[in-house]
């Protein structure tokens, strides 16, 4: 019992000495401040374009092997200045077999899927056009990126903070005050990247369009710009 009483007394002393300090902290005068928001937005043309190229032997009715078609594709890319070892990767490759219905004939399905990285729309258009001439036309634009994203976000952050500071100075000046140092900054960014539309190649067109004498000419391709934005909340002291 004596030990319990000692512990209780010690806790009471801690409480007595703690309460005044807490009260004193809570009664500290608040620093007058103004909090404003700034934002910066910029649209940029992506400089990394990713094409998915699919080659299926079944599309050529056994006239060309996957190895032959792959070599034709590589030849086209090299003629267009593509560094194949760096810009072309194999996403998947394989073959499967099945028994044709009502016959004993075995059908072989062999295909390769490749991802090609390009850096501008003009190069993409040239590559697609020449691949189609080589009868490799199962192509889709699947992704776009901007390689200098981090640098751009830093620039936008600085622009947003400067905008916030100017706004704070204007508002404080309206009541005859000035702003001091920033005591709080919160920032966040958003990237609005529109999913690219799949490029419809000649192989995807209907037989009527392919056989028509007045078939539509090749259309110039364009890539949607990516939008980046940075928003900040900044709290400035008032003087």
Short mmCIF file of C-alpha atoms in Angstrom, two decimals:
data_model
loop_
_atom_site.label_atom_id
_atom_site.label_comp_id
_atom_site.label_asym_id
_atom_site.label_seq_id
_atom_site.Cartn_x
_atom_site.Cartn_y
_atom_site.Cartn_z
CA UNK A 1 0.00 0.00 0.00
CA UNK A 2 2.84 2.39 0.84
CA UNK A 3 4.41 1.78 -2.60
CA UNK A 4 1.06 2.53 -4.30
CA UNK A 5 0.72 5.75 -2.30
CA UNK A 6 4.24 6.84 -3.35
CA UNK A 7 3.48 6.16 -7.05
CA UNK A 8 0.19 8.09 -6.75
CA UNK A 9 1.97 11.06 -5.17
CA UNK A 10 4.61 11.06 -7.89
CA UNK A 11 1.97 11.03 -10.63
CA UNK A 12 0.14 13.89 -8.94
CA UNK A 13 3.30 16.00 -8.87
CA UNK A 14 3.92 15.32 -12.57
CA UNK A 15 0.35 16.36 -13.39
CA UNK A 16 0.58 19.55 -11.29
CA UNK A 17 3.78 20.68 -13.00
CA UNK A 18 2.61 19.67 -16.48
CA UNK A 19 -0.70 21.51 -16.54
CA UNK A 20 0.71 25.05 -16.24
CA UNK A 21 3.18 24.42 -19.04
CA UNK A 22 0.41 23.10 -21.30
CA UNK A 23 -1.78 26.08 -20.49
CA UNK A 24 1.10 28.44 -21.22
CA UNK A 25 1.70 26.78 -24.61
CA UNK A 26 -1.96 27.02 -25.58
CA UNK A 27 -2.09 30.67 -24.58
CA UNK A 28 0.81 31.69 -26.81
CA UNK A 29 -0.26 34.50 -29.13
CA UNK A 30 -1.10 33.22 -32.63
CA UNK A 31 1.07 34.46 -35.48
CA UNK A 32 -1.07 36.46 -37.93
CA UNK A 33 -0.85 34.99 -41.40
CA UNK A 34 -2.47 34.87 -44.81
CA UNK A 35 -2.86 31.63 -46.76
CA UNK A 36 -3.21 31.67 -50.54
CA UNK A 37 -3.22 29.19 -53.37
CA UNK A 38 -1.21 29.27 -56.58
CA UNK A 39 -1.34 27.03 -59.63
CA UNK A 40 0.53 26.51 -62.88
CA UNK A 41 -0.52 24.42 -65.88
CA UNK A 42 1.32 23.51 -69.05
CA UNK A 43 0.64 21.27 -72.03
CA UNK A 44 3.55 19.53 -73.71
CA UNK A 45 3.95 17.27 -76.70
CA UNK A 46 5.09 13.82 -75.55
CA UNK A 47 8.55 12.82 -76.74
CA UNK A 48 8.25 9.09 -76.02
CA UNK A 49 5.78 7.19 -78.20
CA UNK A 50 5.25 3.47 -77.72
CA UNK A 51 3.92 1.33 -80.57
CA UNK A 52 2.77 -2.24 -80.19
CA UNK A 53 3.50 -4.30 -83.31
CA UNK A 54 1.86 -7.71 -83.55
CA UNK A 55 2.95 -10.24 -86.18
CA UNK A 56 0.85 -13.37 -86.67
CA UNK A 57 1.83 -16.07 -89.12
CA UNK A 58 -1.85 -16.92 -89.55
CA UNK A 59 -2.43 -13.50 -91.16
CA UNK A 60 -0.14 -14.52 -94.03
CA UNK A 61 -1.67 -17.97 -94.66
CA UNK A 62 1.65 -19.74 -94.30
CA UNK A 63 3.39 -17.71 -96.99
CA UNK A 64 5.85 -16.14 -94.55
CA UNK A 65 7.35 -17.37 -91.29
CA UNK A 66 7.53 -15.33 -88.12
CA UNK A 67 11.33 -15.20 -88.45
CA UNK A 68 11.07 -13.77 -91.98
CA UNK A 69 8.49 -11.18 -90.96
CA UNK A 70 10.51 -10.18 -87.92
CA UNK A 71 13.58 -9.62 -90.10
CA UNK A 72 11.54 -7.52 -92.53
CA UNK A 73 10.35 -5.40 -89.63
CA UNK A 74 13.89 -4.94 -88.33
CA UNK A 75 15.10 -3.95 -91.80
CA UNK A 76 12.38 -1.29 -92.03
CA UNK A 77 13.26 0.09 -88.60
CA UNK A 78 16.96 0.30 -89.39
CA UNK A 79 16.28 2.12 -92.65
CA UNK A 80 14.40 4.70 -90.61
CA UNK A 81 17.27 5.24 -88.19
CA UNK A 82 15.83 3.19 -85.33
CA UNK A 83 18.38 1.72 -82.92
CA UNK A 84 16.79 -1.71 -82.80
CA UNK A 85 18.81 -2.97 -79.82
CA UNK A 86 17.71 0.00 -77.71
CA UNK A 87 14.26 0.88 -79.01
CA UNK A 88 12.66 -2.47 -79.83
CA UNK A 89 11.74 -5.05 -77.21
CA UNK A 90 9.85 -8.33 -77.39
CA UNK A 91 6.72 -8.25 -75.25
CA UNK A 92 5.69 -11.83 -75.95
CA UNK A 93 6.36 -14.61 -78.42
CA UNK A 94 4.99 -18.11 -78.76
CA UNK A 95 3.09 -20.66 -80.75
CA UNK A 96 0.13 -22.92 -80.17
CA UNK A 97 -1.52 -25.74 -82.06
CA UNK A 98 -5.09 -26.93 -82.30
CA UNK A 99 -6.99 -29.54 -84.30
CA UNK A 100 -9.18 -28.03 -87.01
CA UNK A 101 -12.84 -28.87 -86.55
CA UNK A 102 -14.14 -31.92 -88.52
CA UNK A 103 -10.67 -32.65 -89.95
CA UNK A 104 -7.41 -34.09 -88.77
CA UNK A 105 -5.50 -30.99 -89.89
CA UNK A 106 -3.42 -29.31 -87.22
CA UNK A 107 -3.37 -25.52 -87.25
CA UNK A 108 -0.28 -23.75 -85.93
CA UNK A 109 -0.61 -20.30 -84.47
CA UNK A 110 2.69 -18.48 -84.10
CA UNK A 111 2.92 -14.80 -83.23
CA UNK A 112 5.24 -12.19 -81.80
CA UNK A 113 4.34 -8.97 -80.02
CA UNK A 114 6.90 -6.15 -79.99
CA UNK A 115 7.08 -2.75 -78.31
CA UNK A 116 8.77 0.01 -80.31
CA UNK A 117 9.83 3.28 -78.67
CA UNK A 118 10.00 6.37 -80.89
CA UNK A 119 10.62 10.02 -80.08
CA UNK A 120 8.46 12.05 -82.45
CA UNK A 121 5.32 11.84 -84.54
CA UNK A 122 7.07 12.30 -87.90
CA UNK A 123 9.31 9.30 -87.26
CA UNK A 124 6.30 7.29 -86.13
CA UNK A 125 4.39 8.09 -89.29
CA UNK A 126 7.32 7.14 -91.53
CA UNK A 127 7.84 3.84 -89.73
CA UNK A 128 4.16 2.91 -89.84
CA UNK A 129 3.88 3.74 -93.54
CA UNK A 130 6.90 1.62 -94.46
CA UNK A 131 5.84 -1.27 -92.23
CA UNK A 132 2.47 -1.30 -93.98
CA UNK A 133 4.23 -1.46 -97.32
CA UNK A 134 5.99 -4.57 -95.98
CA UNK A 135 2.52 -5.93 -95.07
CA UNK A 136 3.15 -5.56 -91.34
CA UNK A 137 0.15 -3.53 -90.31
CA UNK A 138 -1.14 -4.75 -86.96
CA UNK A 139 0.14 -1.65 -85.16
CA UNK A 140 -1.24 0.38 -82.26
CA UNK A 141 -0.07 3.47 -80.40
CA UNK A 142 -0.45 2.32 -76.79
CA UNK A 143 1.32 4.90 -74.61
CA UNK A 144 2.84 8.39 -74.63
CA UNK A 145 5.25 9.95 -72.13
CA UNK A 146 7.21 13.15 -71.57
CA UNK A 147 10.84 12.42 -70.65
CA UNK A 148 11.45 15.72 -68.79
CA UNK A 149 8.46 15.38 -66.48
CA UNK A 150 10.41 16.01 -63.24
CA UNK A 151 12.10 19.14 -64.57
CA UNK A 152 8.75 20.44 -65.81
CA UNK A 153 7.07 19.84 -62.45
CA UNK A 154 9.88 21.76 -60.71
CA UNK A 155 9.39 24.72 -63.06
CA UNK A 156 5.63 24.64 -62.52
CA UNK A 157 6.09 24.48 -58.74
CA UNK A 158 8.26 27.61 -58.76
CA UNK A 159 5.75 29.37 -61.01
CA UNK A 160 2.86 28.42 -58.70
CA UNK A 161 4.69 29.67 -55.57
CA UNK A 162 5.51 32.98 -57.24
CA UNK A 163 1.89 33.36 -58.22
CA UNK A 164 0.83 32.67 -54.63
CA UNK A 165 3.30 35.24 -53.30
CA UNK A 166 2.04 37.91 -55.69
CA UNK A 167 -1.55 37.19 -54.71
CA UNK A 168 -0.67 37.36 -50.99
CA UNK A 169 1.09 40.72 -51.47
CA UNK A 170 -1.93 42.14 -53.29
CA UNK A 171 -4.40 40.98 -50.64
CA UNK A 172 -2.22 42.10 -47.72
CA UNK A 173 -1.66 45.47 -49.39
CA UNK A 174 -5.41 45.97 -49.62
CA UNK A 175 -5.55 46.14 -45.81
CA UNK A 176 -2.35 48.12 -45.39
CA UNK A 177 -0.11 45.22 -44.41
CA UNK A 178 2.85 43.36 -45.83
CA UNK A 179 3.73 39.71 -45.98
CA UNK A 180 6.73 38.22 -44.23
CA UNK A 181 8.38 34.84 -44.59
CA UNK A 182 6.50 31.75 -45.68
CA UNK A 183 5.74 29.50 -42.70
CA UNK A 184 3.97 26.69 -44.55
CA UNK A 185 4.00 25.30 -48.10
CA UNK A 186 1.96 22.39 -49.39
CA UNK A 187 2.20 21.26 -53.01
CA UNK A 188 0.62 18.60 -55.20
CA UNK A 189 0.72 17.79 -58.89
CA UNK A 190 -1.58 16.21 -61.42
CA UNK A 191 -0.87 14.69 -64.81
CA UNK A 192 -3.67 14.46 -67.32
CA UNK A 193 -2.42 12.03 -69.93
CA UNK A 194 -5.03 11.15 -72.51
CA UNK A 195 -4.88 7.52 -73.57
CA UNK A 196 -3.83 7.45 -77.22
CA UNK A 197 -6.29 6.18 -79.75
CA UNK A 198 -5.26 2.95 -81.43
CA UNK A 199 -3.98 3.55 -84.90
CA UNK A 200 -6.23 1.77 -87.43
CA UNK A 201 -3.98 0.19 -90.01
CA UNK A 202 -4.78 -1.01 -93.50
CA UNK A 203 -5.14 -4.55 -92.20
CA UNK A 204 -8.00 -3.41 -89.99
CA UNK A 205 -9.98 -1.82 -92.81
CA UNK A 206 -12.87 -3.61 -94.44
CA UNK A 207 -12.42 -5.53 -97.69
CA UNK A 208 -14.61 -3.00 -99.45
CA UNK A 209 -12.31 -0.15 -98.51
CA UNK A 210 -9.21 -2.07 -99.49
CA UNK A 211 -10.59 -3.01 -102.91
CA UNK A 212 -12.09 0.37 -103.70
CA UNK A 213 -10.32 2.28 -106.43
CA UNK A 214 -10.78 5.55 -104.60
CA UNK A 215 -9.55 4.33 -101.24
CA UNK A 216 -8.87 7.11 -98.73
CA UNK A 217 -5.31 8.44 -98.75
CA UNK A 218 -3.05 8.04 -95.72
CA UNK A 219 -3.97 10.41 -92.90
CA UNK A 220 -1.35 12.41 -91.03
CA UNK A 221 -1.09 11.19 -87.47
CA UNK A 222 -1.15 13.46 -84.47
CA UNK A 223 -0.56 12.86 -80.77
CA UNK A 224 -2.59 14.52 -78.03
CA UNK A 225 -0.60 16.82 -75.75
CA UNK A 226 -0.10 15.77 -72.13
CA UNK A 227 -1.19 18.28 -69.48
CA UNK A 228 0.77 18.79 -66.27
CA UNK A 229 -0.30 20.98 -63.37
CA UNK A 230 1.11 21.89 -59.96
CA UNK A 231 -0.92 23.52 -57.15
CA UNK A 232 0.44 25.02 -53.94
CA UNK A 233 -0.96 26.35 -50.68
CA UNK A 234 1.38 28.87 -49.06
CA UNK A 235 1.00 30.53 -45.66
CA UNK A 236 2.81 33.87 -45.19
CA UNK A 237 3.28 35.82 -41.97
CA UNK A 238 1.58 39.21 -41.91
CA UNK A 239 3.55 42.27 -40.76
#
